[in-house]
Short mmCIF file of C-alpha atoms and ligand atoms in Angstrom, two decimals:
data_model
loop_
_atom_site.label_atom_id
_atom_site.label_comp_id
_atom_site.label_asym_id
_atom_site.label_seq_id
_atom_site.Cartn_x
_atom_site.Cartn_y
_atom_site.Cartn_z
CA MET A 17 -62.17 -14.70 -41.42
CA GLU A 18 -59.38 -12.77 -42.36
CA ASN A 19 -59.80 -8.87 -43.75
CA LEU A 20 -58.42 -9.99 -47.34
CA VAL A 21 -58.80 -6.53 -48.85
CA LYS A 22 -56.85 -5.03 -46.25
CA LEU A 23 -54.60 -7.75 -46.15
CA ALA A 24 -53.99 -7.02 -50.30
CA ARG A 25 -53.58 -3.41 -49.54
CA GLU A 26 -51.00 -3.67 -46.69
CA GLY A 27 -49.11 -6.24 -49.28
CA ARG A 28 -49.65 -9.32 -47.02
CA LEU A 29 -52.53 -11.05 -48.61
CA GLU A 30 -49.94 -14.37 -48.54
CA GLN A 31 -50.49 -13.92 -44.80
CA GLY A 32 -54.05 -14.82 -45.35
CA LEU A 33 -54.45 -17.67 -47.56
CA GLY A 34 -51.25 -18.70 -48.98
CA LEU A 35 -51.69 -15.80 -51.68
CA THR A 36 -49.25 -12.89 -53.09
CA PHE A 37 -50.10 -9.63 -54.13
CA GLY A 38 -48.08 -6.53 -55.52
CA THR A 39 -44.67 -6.87 -56.38
CA HIS A 40 -43.06 -10.74 -56.79
CA ARG A 41 -39.54 -10.57 -58.87
CA PRO A 42 -38.68 -13.66 -59.21
CA ASN A 43 -35.62 -13.76 -61.70
CA PRO A 44 -34.68 -15.31 -63.79
CA VAL A 45 -37.53 -16.51 -65.29
CA GLU A 46 -37.81 -20.18 -65.17
CA ARG A 47 -39.22 -22.56 -67.35
CA VAL A 48 -41.75 -24.61 -64.59
CA ALA A 49 -43.78 -27.78 -66.26
CA TYR A 50 -46.73 -28.25 -64.27
CA ASP A 51 -48.49 -31.51 -63.93
CA ILE A 52 -52.12 -31.06 -63.84
CA GLU A 53 -52.95 -33.42 -60.93
CA GLU A 54 -50.79 -31.28 -58.83
CA LEU A 55 -52.13 -27.91 -59.81
CA VAL A 56 -55.86 -29.41 -59.10
CA ARG A 57 -55.23 -31.96 -55.84
CA ASP A 58 -55.99 -29.69 -53.06
CA TYR A 59 -58.59 -27.75 -55.00
CA ARG A 60 -61.71 -29.49 -56.23
CA VAL A 61 -63.87 -27.11 -55.81
CA GLY A 62 -65.68 -27.35 -59.16
CA ARG A 63 -68.60 -29.86 -57.10
CA ARG A 64 -70.73 -29.67 -55.06
CA ALA A 65 -71.12 -32.43 -51.86
CA ASP A 66 -73.21 -34.11 -53.70
CA GLY A 67 -71.30 -34.71 -56.75
CA SER A 68 -73.16 -32.66 -59.37
CA PRO A 69 -70.75 -30.18 -60.97
CA TYR A 70 -70.69 -26.45 -60.67
CA ARG A 71 -70.74 -24.26 -64.01
CA PHE A 72 -68.41 -21.75 -65.11
CA LEU A 73 -68.54 -19.55 -68.09
CA ILE A 74 -65.90 -16.88 -69.60
CA LYS A 75 -66.26 -14.02 -71.29
CA THR A 76 -63.63 -13.20 -73.57
CA TYR A 77 -62.47 -9.81 -74.56
CA GLY A 78 -59.13 -8.55 -76.25
CA CYS A 79 -56.66 -10.54 -78.66
CA GLN A 80 -55.40 -13.61 -79.46
CA MET A 81 -53.25 -14.33 -76.21
CA ASN A 82 -56.68 -13.70 -74.10
CA GLU A 83 -58.51 -16.17 -76.64
CA HIS A 84 -55.76 -18.19 -75.64
CA ASP A 85 -55.58 -17.86 -71.96
CA THR A 86 -59.33 -19.03 -71.67
CA GLU A 87 -58.62 -21.95 -73.43
CA VAL A 88 -56.12 -22.53 -70.48
CA MET A 89 -58.11 -21.48 -67.73
CA SER A 90 -60.85 -23.60 -69.04
CA GLY A 91 -58.81 -26.59 -68.50
CA LEU A 92 -58.04 -25.99 -65.13
CA LEU A 93 -61.37 -25.52 -64.20
CA LEU A 94 -62.18 -28.79 -65.70
CA ALA A 95 -59.98 -30.46 -64.27
CA MET A 96 -61.32 -28.88 -60.36
CA GLY A 97 -64.81 -30.75 -61.51
CA TYR A 98 -66.25 -27.71 -63.38
CA GLU A 99 -68.80 -27.91 -66.14
CA GLN A 100 -68.90 -25.19 -69.13
CA SER A 101 -72.52 -23.23 -68.70
CA ASP A 102 -73.61 -21.80 -71.77
CA SER A 103 -75.66 -18.77 -70.37
CA ASP A 104 -75.09 -16.08 -67.37
CA GLU A 105 -78.15 -17.84 -65.63
CA ASN A 106 -76.90 -21.18 -65.48
CA ALA A 107 -73.43 -20.44 -64.41
CA ASP A 108 -72.57 -20.69 -61.20
CA PHE A 109 -68.41 -18.52 -62.13
CA ILE A 110 -68.59 -15.95 -64.64
CA LEU A 111 -64.93 -14.75 -65.10
CA PHE A 112 -64.18 -11.78 -67.54
CA ASN A 113 -61.06 -12.20 -69.37
CA THR A 114 -60.49 -8.35 -69.72
CA CYS A 115 -58.49 -6.53 -72.41
CA ALA A 116 -57.14 -3.26 -71.53
CA VAL A 117 -55.56 -1.88 -74.68
CA ARG A 118 -58.40 1.03 -75.04
CA GLU A 119 -60.60 2.74 -72.76
CA ASN A 120 -64.42 1.63 -73.97
CA ALA A 121 -63.52 -1.87 -73.55
CA GLU A 122 -62.70 -1.31 -70.26
CA ALA A 123 -66.12 0.91 -70.17
CA LYS A 124 -67.98 -2.28 -71.33
CA VAL A 125 -66.68 -4.56 -68.87
CA PHE A 126 -67.61 -2.65 -65.68
CA GLY A 127 -71.14 -2.32 -67.28
CA GLU A 128 -71.26 -6.04 -67.82
CA ILE A 129 -70.32 -6.99 -64.01
CA GLY A 130 -72.71 -3.80 -62.96
CA ARG A 131 -75.80 -5.95 -64.99
CA LEU A 132 -74.70 -8.99 -63.63
CA ARG A 133 -74.84 -8.20 -59.99
CA PRO A 134 -78.80 -9.10 -59.60
CA LEU A 135 -77.86 -12.59 -60.25
CA LYS A 136 -76.24 -13.00 -57.07
CA ALA A 137 -78.95 -12.31 -55.11
CA LYS A 138 -80.98 -15.67 -57.27
CA ASN A 139 -77.87 -17.82 -57.06
CA PRO A 140 -76.24 -16.89 -53.62
CA GLU A 141 -73.24 -19.63 -54.88
CA LEU A 142 -72.13 -17.51 -58.14
CA LEU A 143 -69.05 -16.04 -58.18
CA LEU A 144 -67.58 -13.07 -60.04
CA GLY A 145 -64.12 -12.96 -61.57
CA LEU A 146 -62.01 -10.55 -63.07
CA CYS A 147 -58.81 -11.60 -64.83
CA GLY A 148 -56.72 -10.63 -68.08
CA CYS A 149 -54.88 -7.25 -68.59
CA MET A 150 -56.97 -4.89 -66.98
CA ALA A 151 -56.60 -6.94 -63.60
CA GLN A 152 -53.08 -5.57 -63.84
CA GLU A 153 -53.86 -1.99 -63.61
CA GLN A 154 -53.57 -0.63 -60.07
CA GLY A 155 -56.76 1.86 -61.04
CA VAL A 156 -58.77 -0.94 -61.83
CA GLN A 157 -57.66 -3.00 -58.78
CA LYS A 158 -58.62 0.21 -56.90
CA MET A 159 -61.77 0.25 -58.75
CA VAL A 160 -62.80 -2.78 -58.07
CA LEU A 161 -62.17 -2.82 -54.22
CA GLU A 162 -64.25 0.67 -53.77
CA LYS A 163 -66.84 0.27 -56.37
CA PHE A 164 -67.25 -3.33 -57.62
CA PRO A 165 -66.85 -4.87 -54.13
CA TRP A 166 -69.22 -7.88 -55.37
CA VAL A 167 -66.56 -9.28 -57.54
CA ASP A 168 -65.13 -12.40 -55.79
CA VAL A 169 -61.77 -12.94 -57.57
CA VAL A 170 -59.39 -10.64 -59.33
CA PHE A 171 -56.20 -12.11 -60.84
CA GLY A 172 -53.53 -10.87 -63.22
CA THR A 173 -52.24 -12.42 -66.43
CA HIS A 174 -49.22 -13.80 -64.56
CA ASN A 175 -51.39 -15.87 -61.95
CA ILE A 176 -53.40 -18.09 -64.44
CA HIS A 177 -52.02 -21.37 -62.95
CA ARG A 178 -52.90 -20.41 -59.95
CA LEU A 179 -56.62 -20.64 -60.59
CA PRO A 180 -57.41 -23.16 -58.50
CA ALA A 181 -55.91 -21.82 -55.49
CA ILE A 182 -57.57 -18.37 -55.84
CA LEU A 183 -60.65 -19.83 -56.84
CA THR A 184 -60.47 -22.30 -53.79
CA ALA A 185 -59.70 -19.05 -51.23
CA ALA A 186 -62.42 -17.39 -52.96
CA LYS A 187 -65.20 -19.59 -52.21
CA GLN A 188 -63.92 -19.15 -48.53
CA SER A 189 -64.56 -15.65 -48.25
CA GLN A 190 -66.26 -12.86 -47.55
CA GLU A 191 -64.28 -10.06 -50.02
CA THR A 192 -62.52 -9.70 -53.06
CA VAL A 193 -59.89 -12.21 -53.24
CA MET A 194 -56.98 -10.48 -55.24
CA GLU A 195 -53.71 -11.77 -56.85
CA VAL A 196 -52.01 -9.91 -59.26
CA TRP A 197 -48.03 -10.03 -59.49
CA ASP A 198 -46.60 -7.62 -61.67
CA LYS A 199 -43.91 -9.91 -63.38
CA ALA A 200 -43.87 -13.44 -64.60
CA ALA A 201 -42.42 -16.12 -62.29
CA GLU A 202 -42.13 -18.71 -64.93
CA THR A 203 -43.36 -19.70 -68.19
CA VAL A 204 -45.52 -22.48 -67.28
CA GLU A 205 -45.44 -25.27 -69.35
CA ASP A 206 -48.21 -28.16 -69.96
CA ILE A 207 -51.73 -26.75 -68.43
CA PRO A 208 -54.11 -28.78 -70.41
CA LYS A 209 -56.19 -26.38 -72.92
CA VAL A 210 -59.46 -26.77 -73.85
CA ARG A 211 -59.89 -25.62 -77.71
CA LYS A 212 -62.55 -23.67 -78.77
CA ASP A 213 -61.96 -24.69 -82.36
CA SER A 214 -61.04 -28.26 -84.17
CA VAL A 215 -59.48 -27.15 -87.11
CA ARG A 216 -57.57 -24.13 -85.91
CA ALA A 217 -55.13 -23.80 -82.95
CA TRP A 218 -53.51 -21.16 -81.38
CA VAL A 219 -49.94 -21.87 -79.73
CA ASN A 220 -47.94 -19.61 -77.65
CA ILE A 221 -44.46 -18.79 -79.00
CA GLN A 222 -43.76 -15.89 -76.84
CA TYR A 223 -45.20 -13.95 -73.68
CA GLY A 224 -45.37 -10.06 -73.09
CA CYS A 225 -43.79 -7.28 -75.24
CA ASN A 226 -40.71 -5.13 -74.63
CA LYS A 227 -41.22 -2.34 -77.28
CA PHE A 228 -42.87 0.29 -74.97
CA CYS A 229 -44.93 2.12 -77.80
CA THR A 230 -45.92 5.03 -76.13
CA TYR A 231 -49.45 4.84 -76.04
CA CYS A 232 -49.54 1.08 -75.44
CA ILE A 233 -50.08 -0.49 -72.32
CA VAL A 234 -49.23 -4.23 -73.04
CA PRO A 235 -45.84 -4.18 -72.09
CA TYR A 236 -47.27 -3.50 -68.33
CA THR A 237 -49.95 -5.80 -68.55
CA ARG A 238 -48.02 -8.46 -70.14
CA GLY A 239 -44.46 -7.93 -68.41
CA ARG A 240 -41.08 -7.96 -70.38
CA GLU A 241 -40.53 -10.75 -73.32
CA ARG A 242 -40.47 -14.41 -72.56
CA SER A 243 -39.95 -16.78 -75.67
CA ARG A 244 -40.99 -20.71 -75.01
CA GLU A 245 -38.44 -22.86 -75.55
CA PRO A 246 -38.16 -24.02 -79.12
CA GLU A 247 -38.81 -27.78 -77.51
CA ASP A 248 -41.96 -26.85 -75.93
CA VAL A 249 -43.02 -25.35 -78.94
CA ILE A 250 -42.43 -28.14 -81.18
CA ASN A 251 -43.66 -30.97 -79.17
CA GLU A 252 -47.16 -28.95 -78.53
CA VAL A 253 -47.37 -28.40 -82.58
CA ARG A 254 -46.60 -32.13 -82.87
CA GLU A 255 -49.12 -32.70 -80.80
CA LEU A 256 -52.14 -30.46 -82.61
CA VAL A 257 -50.90 -31.80 -85.72
CA ALA A 258 -51.39 -35.36 -84.61
CA ALA A 259 -54.79 -34.82 -83.13
CA GLY A 260 -55.88 -33.37 -87.09
CA TYR A 261 -55.56 -29.52 -86.35
CA LYS A 262 -55.08 -28.29 -89.88
CA GLU A 263 -54.08 -24.38 -89.03
CA ILE A 264 -51.52 -23.40 -85.87
CA THR A 265 -51.26 -19.78 -85.44
CA LEU A 266 -47.69 -19.14 -83.53
CA LEU A 267 -48.90 -16.46 -81.30
CA GLY A 268 -46.59 -13.56 -79.69
CA GLN A 269 -46.97 -9.55 -79.57
CA ASN A 270 -43.85 -8.92 -81.40
CA VAL A 271 -43.09 -12.71 -83.12
CA ASN A 272 -39.94 -11.27 -84.85
CA ASP A 273 -38.12 -10.71 -81.58
CA TYR A 274 -39.12 -14.47 -80.79
CA GLY A 275 -35.83 -16.18 -78.89
CA VAL A 276 -33.66 -12.92 -78.86
CA ASP A 277 -34.12 -13.46 -74.96
CA LEU A 278 -32.95 -17.21 -75.63
CA GLY A 279 -29.74 -16.66 -77.66
CA THR A 280 -30.42 -20.19 -79.00
CA ILE A 281 -32.85 -19.88 -81.88
CA THR A 282 -34.09 -16.91 -84.02
CA PHE A 283 -37.94 -16.49 -85.30
CA ALA A 284 -36.72 -17.68 -88.96
CA GLN A 285 -35.18 -20.56 -87.83
CA LEU A 286 -38.73 -21.79 -85.79
CA LEU A 287 -40.89 -21.08 -88.54
CA ARG A 288 -38.20 -23.88 -90.80
CA ALA A 289 -38.34 -26.09 -88.06
CA VAL A 290 -42.46 -25.81 -87.68
CA ASN A 291 -42.08 -26.48 -91.24
CA ASP A 292 -40.85 -29.43 -90.81
CA ILE A 293 -42.94 -30.96 -88.36
CA GLU A 294 -44.65 -34.37 -90.27
CA GLY A 295 -48.22 -33.69 -91.66
CA ILE A 296 -48.22 -29.98 -90.28
CA ASP A 297 -50.40 -28.47 -92.93
CA ARG A 298 -51.02 -24.35 -92.23
CA ILE A 299 -49.10 -22.10 -90.17
CA ARG A 300 -49.95 -18.82 -89.57
CA PHE A 301 -48.17 -16.31 -87.16
CA THR A 302 -48.98 -13.02 -85.48
CA THR A 303 -48.00 -10.20 -84.61
CA SER A 304 -45.04 -9.22 -87.08
CA ASN A 305 -43.26 -5.84 -85.67
CA PRO A 306 -41.94 -3.94 -88.90
CA TRP A 307 -38.52 -3.75 -86.68
CA ASN A 308 -36.43 -6.77 -86.98
CA PHE A 309 -38.21 -8.23 -90.04
CA THR A 310 -35.35 -9.49 -91.32
CA ASP A 311 -34.13 -10.58 -94.73
CA ASP A 312 -33.83 -14.01 -93.20
CA LEU A 313 -37.27 -13.83 -91.90
CA ILE A 314 -38.76 -13.02 -95.32
CA ALA A 315 -36.96 -15.97 -96.97
CA ALA A 316 -38.49 -18.23 -94.32
CA ILE A 317 -41.84 -17.44 -94.78
CA ALA A 318 -41.04 -17.31 -98.54
CA GLU A 319 -39.66 -20.93 -98.86
CA CYS A 320 -41.94 -22.66 -96.55
CA GLU A 321 -44.48 -24.29 -98.28
CA HIS A 322 -46.72 -24.46 -94.63
CA VAL A 323 -46.32 -21.00 -93.74
CA VAL A 324 -48.86 -18.67 -95.34
CA GLU A 325 -48.56 -15.98 -97.48
CA HIS A 326 -50.13 -13.18 -95.23
CA ILE A 327 -48.51 -11.02 -92.47
CA HIS A 328 -49.76 -8.77 -90.16
CA LEU A 329 -47.72 -5.88 -89.99
CA PRO A 330 -49.16 -3.16 -88.05
CA VAL A 331 -47.77 0.71 -89.20
CA GLN A 332 -49.92 2.84 -86.75
CA SER A 333 -49.12 6.03 -88.58
CA GLY A 334 -47.79 7.16 -91.88
CA ASN A 335 -45.76 10.36 -90.50
CA ASN A 336 -42.47 9.90 -89.88
CA GLU A 337 -43.21 12.58 -86.57
CA ILE A 338 -45.95 10.90 -85.08
CA LEU A 339 -44.25 7.16 -85.39
CA ARG A 340 -41.26 9.09 -83.22
CA ARG A 341 -43.35 9.99 -80.60
CA MET A 342 -45.08 6.63 -80.68
CA ASN A 343 -41.78 4.87 -79.67
CA ARG A 344 -42.28 2.66 -83.15
CA THR A 345 -38.68 2.51 -84.17
CA HIS A 346 -39.78 2.31 -87.82
CA THR A 347 -39.83 5.42 -90.11
CA ARG A 348 -42.44 5.65 -93.16
CA GLU A 349 -39.58 4.85 -95.66
CA TYR A 350 -38.16 1.75 -93.83
CA TYR A 351 -41.90 0.32 -93.54
CA LEU A 352 -42.05 1.31 -97.65
CA GLN A 353 -38.85 -0.28 -98.64
CA LEU A 354 -39.79 -3.79 -96.49
CA VAL A 355 -43.11 -3.73 -97.67
CA ASN A 356 -41.24 -3.73 -101.02
CA LYS A 357 -39.15 -6.35 -100.15
CA ILE A 358 -41.78 -8.57 -98.95
CA ARG A 359 -44.05 -8.22 -102.17
CA LYS A 360 -41.03 -9.11 -104.32
CA ALA A 361 -40.26 -12.59 -102.18
CA ILE A 362 -43.48 -13.21 -101.24
CA PRO A 363 -45.46 -11.90 -104.80
CA ASP A 364 -49.32 -12.95 -103.80
CA VAL A 365 -48.81 -12.07 -99.97
CA SER A 366 -51.33 -10.39 -98.29
CA LEU A 367 -51.14 -7.60 -96.39
CA THR A 368 -52.98 -6.38 -93.25
CA THR A 369 -51.96 -3.57 -90.75
CA ASP A 370 -52.87 -1.89 -87.26
CA ILE A 371 -53.69 2.25 -87.21
CA ILE A 372 -54.28 5.02 -84.72
CA VAL A 373 -55.63 8.47 -85.57
CA GLY A 374 -55.73 11.23 -83.13
CA PHE A 375 -52.55 10.29 -81.19
CA PRO A 376 -51.68 13.79 -79.52
CA GLY A 377 -49.93 15.86 -82.18
CA GLU A 378 -51.46 14.17 -85.06
CA THR A 379 -52.23 17.42 -87.33
CA GLU A 380 -54.54 17.07 -90.76
CA ALA A 381 -51.41 17.15 -92.45
CA ALA A 382 -50.00 14.23 -90.36
CA PHE A 383 -53.14 12.24 -91.17
CA GLN A 384 -52.47 13.18 -94.68
CA ASP A 385 -49.50 11.21 -94.64
CA THR A 386 -51.45 7.74 -93.28
CA LEU A 387 -53.82 8.22 -95.82
CA SER A 388 -51.06 8.61 -98.51
CA LEU A 389 -49.21 5.13 -96.84
CA VAL A 390 -52.47 3.62 -96.60
CA ARG A 391 -53.15 4.06 -100.72
CA GLU A 392 -49.36 3.29 -101.27
CA VAL A 393 -49.49 0.27 -99.52
CA GLN A 394 -52.74 -1.21 -100.57
CA PHE A 395 -53.73 -3.04 -97.52
CA ASP A 396 -56.17 -6.22 -97.65
CA ASN A 397 -57.38 -4.64 -94.64
CA ALA A 398 -56.51 -2.82 -91.69
CA PHE A 399 -57.74 -2.18 -88.22
CA THR A 400 -58.02 0.96 -87.13
CA PHE A 401 -58.63 3.04 -83.63
CA ILE A 402 -59.15 5.83 -81.98
CA TYR A 403 -55.89 6.51 -80.04
CA SER A 404 -57.08 5.73 -76.31
CA PRO A 405 -54.99 7.55 -73.28
CA ARG A 406 -54.15 4.57 -71.19
CA GLU A 407 -52.96 4.53 -67.61
CA ASN A 408 -49.05 5.18 -66.80
CA THR A 409 -48.25 4.56 -70.67
CA PRO A 410 -46.03 7.96 -71.33
CA ALA A 411 -48.43 9.60 -74.24
CA ALA A 412 -51.01 9.60 -71.66
CA LYS A 413 -48.94 12.88 -70.75
CA PHE A 414 -48.97 14.25 -74.13
CA ALA A 415 -50.70 17.51 -74.84
CA ASP A 416 -53.79 16.23 -76.72
CA GLU A 417 -55.12 19.17 -78.69
CA VAL A 418 -57.14 16.90 -81.46
CA THR A 419 -61.02 17.17 -80.50
CA LEU A 420 -62.63 14.09 -80.43
CA GLU A 421 -64.91 15.11 -83.68
CA GLU A 422 -62.00 15.84 -85.51
CA LYS A 423 -60.46 11.79 -84.44
CA LYS A 424 -63.89 10.45 -85.50
CA ASP A 425 -64.10 12.18 -88.86
CA ARG A 426 -60.23 10.61 -89.34
CA LEU A 427 -61.16 7.12 -88.90
CA ARG A 428 -64.35 7.87 -90.67
CA ARG A 429 -62.31 9.05 -93.68
CA LEU A 430 -59.35 6.67 -93.38
CA ASN A 431 -62.09 3.74 -93.02
CA ASP A 432 -63.46 5.05 -96.52
CA VAL A 433 -60.37 4.84 -98.12
CA GLN A 434 -59.09 1.25 -96.91
CA TYR A 435 -62.83 -0.01 -97.70
CA GLN A 436 -62.40 0.81 -101.42
CA ILE A 437 -58.95 -0.44 -101.53
CA SER A 438 -60.15 -3.94 -99.42
CA LEU A 439 -62.60 -4.05 -101.96
CA ALA A 440 -61.18 -3.75 -104.75
CA ARG A 441 -58.30 -6.18 -103.91
CA ASN A 442 -61.17 -8.57 -103.36
CA GLN A 443 -62.88 -7.70 -106.97
CA ALA A 444 -58.95 -8.39 -108.74
CA LEU A 445 -59.96 -12.19 -107.41
CA LYS A 446 -63.38 -12.52 -108.99
CA GLY A 447 -63.09 -15.85 -111.73
CA ARG A 448 -60.14 -16.95 -109.39
CA VAL A 449 -60.11 -20.70 -107.82
CA VAL A 450 -58.86 -20.28 -104.29
CA GLU A 451 -57.58 -22.60 -101.80
CA VAL A 452 -59.92 -22.93 -98.89
CA LEU A 453 -59.59 -24.54 -95.36
CA VAL A 454 -63.22 -24.96 -94.38
CA GLU A 455 -63.83 -23.70 -90.77
CA GLY A 456 -67.32 -24.69 -90.38
CA GLU A 457 -70.50 -23.27 -91.10
CA SER A 458 -72.03 -19.66 -91.63
CA LYS A 459 -73.73 -18.61 -88.06
CA THR A 460 -76.81 -16.89 -90.51
CA ASN A 461 -77.04 -19.90 -93.02
CA ARG A 462 -76.49 -23.58 -92.24
CA GLU A 463 -76.17 -24.51 -95.62
CA VAL A 464 -72.90 -22.10 -96.50
CA LEU A 465 -69.96 -22.82 -95.41
CA THR A 466 -67.39 -20.84 -93.95
CA GLY A 467 -63.24 -21.34 -94.74
CA ARG A 468 -60.11 -18.68 -95.50
CA THR A 469 -57.49 -18.53 -97.72
CA ARG A 470 -54.21 -19.06 -96.76
CA THR A 471 -54.00 -15.28 -97.07
CA ASN A 472 -56.49 -15.27 -94.52
CA HIS A 473 -59.50 -13.79 -96.77
CA LEU A 474 -62.35 -15.40 -95.06
CA VAL A 475 -65.13 -16.96 -98.28
CA LEU A 476 -68.74 -18.42 -97.73
CA PHE A 477 -70.00 -20.89 -99.96
CA PRO A 478 -72.74 -23.61 -100.29
CA GLY A 479 -71.40 -26.88 -98.74
CA ASP A 480 -72.10 -29.92 -96.79
CA ILE A 481 -70.25 -29.55 -93.01
CA SER A 482 -68.90 -32.99 -93.71
CA LEU A 483 -66.08 -30.69 -95.65
CA LYS A 484 -64.92 -29.20 -92.35
CA GLY A 485 -61.47 -29.07 -91.69
CA GLN A 486 -60.54 -30.00 -95.33
CA HIS A 487 -58.91 -28.09 -98.15
CA VAL A 488 -61.28 -27.14 -101.00
CA ASP A 489 -60.91 -25.13 -104.10
CA VAL A 490 -63.63 -22.03 -104.42
CA GLU A 491 -64.25 -19.85 -107.70
CA ILE A 492 -64.93 -16.67 -106.30
CA THR A 493 -67.83 -15.40 -108.00
CA ASN A 494 -68.98 -12.48 -105.85
CA PRO A 495 -66.23 -10.45 -103.72
CA GLN A 496 -67.54 -8.31 -101.05
CA THR A 497 -65.54 -5.95 -98.80
CA PHE A 498 -64.73 -7.90 -95.92
CA LEU A 499 -65.61 -11.29 -97.40
CA LEU A 500 -65.71 -13.41 -100.44
CA LYS A 501 -68.69 -15.28 -101.92
CA GLY A 502 -67.99 -18.44 -104.24
CA GLN A 503 -68.83 -22.06 -105.34
CA CYS A 504 -66.77 -25.20 -104.59
CA VAL A 505 -65.44 -26.10 -107.73
CA TYR A 506 -63.61 -29.42 -106.59
CA ARG A 507 -63.73 -31.26 -103.61
CA GLU A 508 -61.23 -33.61 -101.88
CA GLU A 509 -61.84 -37.51 -101.61
CA VAL A 510 -62.90 -38.09 -98.25
CA VAL A 511 -60.85 -41.03 -97.14
CA SER A 512 -63.12 -43.38 -94.59
N1 LIG B 858 -48.34 -6.12 -80.49
C1 LIG B 858 -48.95 -5.48 -81.41
C2 LIG B 858 -49.94 -4.73 -81.21
C3 LIG B 858 -50.88 -5.42 -79.95
S1 LIG B 858 -52.47 -4.01 -79.39
C4 LIG B 858 -48.12 -4.48 -82.67
O1 LIG B 858 -47.49 -4.05 -82.51
O2 LIG B 858 -48.44 -4.69 -83.40
C5 LIG B 858 -53.47 -3.68 -81.19
C6 LIG B 858 -53.27 -2.70 -81.41
O3 LIG B 858 -54.17 -1.78 -80.87
C7 LIG B 858 -52.52 -1.96 -81.96
O4 LIG B 858 -52.07 -2.36 -82.92
C8 LIG B 858 -52.62 -0.41 -82.08
O5 LIG B 858 -53.09 -0.13 -83.31
C9 LIG B 858 -53.71 -0.72 -81.02
N2 LIG B 858 -53.82 0.11 -79.96
C10 LIG B 858 -52.58 -0.12 -78.79
N3 LIG B 858 -52.63 0.78 -77.73
C11 LIG B 858 -53.68 1.67 -78.25
C12 LIG B 858 -53.96 2.99 -77.67
N4 LIG B 858 -53.40 3.22 -76.62
N5 LIG B 858 -55.04 3.50 -78.35
C13 LIG B 858 -55.75 3.28 -79.65
N6 LIG B 858 -55.30 1.73 -80.07
C14 LIG B 858 -54.51 1.15 -79.37
FE1 LIG B 859 -47.92 -2.68 -77.86
FE2 LIG B 859 -45.97 -1.80 -79.21
FE3 LIG B 859 -45.61 -4.05 -78.09
FE4 LIG B 859 -47.16 -3.78 -79.89
S1 LIG B 859 -44.87 -3.82 -79.87
S2 LIG B 859 -47.32 -4.79 -77.65
S3 LIG B 859 -48.07 -1.71 -79.90
S4 LIG B 859 -45.74 -1.93 -77.09
FE1 LIG B 860 -55.62 -6.01 -74.94
FE2 LIG B 860 -53.86 -7.43 -73.24
FE3 LIG B 860 -54.21 -8.38 -75.80
S1 LIG B 860 -54.50 -5.05 -73.65
S2 LIG B 860 -54.64 -6.40 -76.54
S3 LIG B 860 -55.92 -8.69 -74.45
S4 LIG B 860 -52.28 -8.37 -74.26
#
């Protein structure tokens, strides 16, 4: 057996197993429609010689992009003959689909990989894998080779469609098999997905990000922005509608820039086209960057009846100097003006955001600007984070004088303010009847159903699971900070 690690280090891994490692610069990005049969033809290693299936388990971290990639990889593994496993102990392939956006998520993954090592003694056929955004980091690749050599396979975010070949190589190798392209070769179409939900579905419209916010690793782990062709998006949504999905979420790191690279369509036009699909129910999209949130886009959201009244609009900070150092391209004033325009055009809109505290150079006064912006905007919800320096991002080199204690204190103070606002906004809904799309049963009480309003508020109410996938009207009786409790007041006739 060739020494794959050595080949990988020398950038010659492809000589070993037809794999590639490191720099890969296909240009321009191509659209490739894959035939699943072709992808797995030579790699049906999901079954033992006696025909019994191996079992896989994917542990997913991070954003909806990753959740959706897991659906694609599950589709590939099933096509290879694998079956899903419901526990670590029963699995023959455990894959970590990782997130690199903050350091603590990475530490957790390495902890888990260490914890699972003894399982390899119990099941000699067990393969451990690491993919997703962490796999794109050279520091992580090195760490795996040096400190976690019992990881069998590492592959990057641009190599997902190569999973059958990579896994087959891993089965034949004693060493870690690594395939990480640093650029996307193509937008990969037509790989079947195993969707984890039957009511809601994610549809990628754009991959990568070009914004290069100075704290963020995503442009390095996901590559440059690539939009999917509108026909591919529309066809996928049509199929989902035909299969009975009620809610479609269009996914991208910066959806407003959808189509900029294609030059033939804007995000507003795509929204209108998806809105026109016959039988479509709800359309969501995430994430929007405040920059390039055009009047045309606001009009499209306001006018398209199927596009819901919820915009996730990450602000990150309320202080202009910090925003400038973050390379966010928007200012506090621009953001507030945008919020006003959106609220005028879409009166009941729900706005949520992401905020980072403790960015290098954030003074108490700068942090107070964030608090005042949060009070002024009155977000429905905010995802708040302590700044985490990331490998090779510009901000990692900025002098950081804010102590961890101070950062934690700011996070606590920010959350206190936001929780009060969320509760007050939810309390204003008391007695109101809202339209809920039923998603399923509550995890803790099977007599309680969960669903969401168009504005993405989580609603819990007593009801029967036969309502799953239907719209029901629910009167809000007990609003809380993170959810609304209520009673069903009307139920659509079930047509049998
Ligand atoms: N594309 C999205 C964000 C994707 S990352 C956007 O631009 O809005 C999700 C969130 O993680 C970001 O909005 C930011 O608030 C947070 N985040 C990203 N990098 C971070 C870092 N280095 N430290 C702490 N939080 C970070
Ligand atoms: Fe990261 Fe900024 Fe791109 Fe969002 S827009 S993914 S925060 S670089
Ligand atoms: Fe994390 Fe990668 Fe998403 S870094 S947030 S999983 S794009």
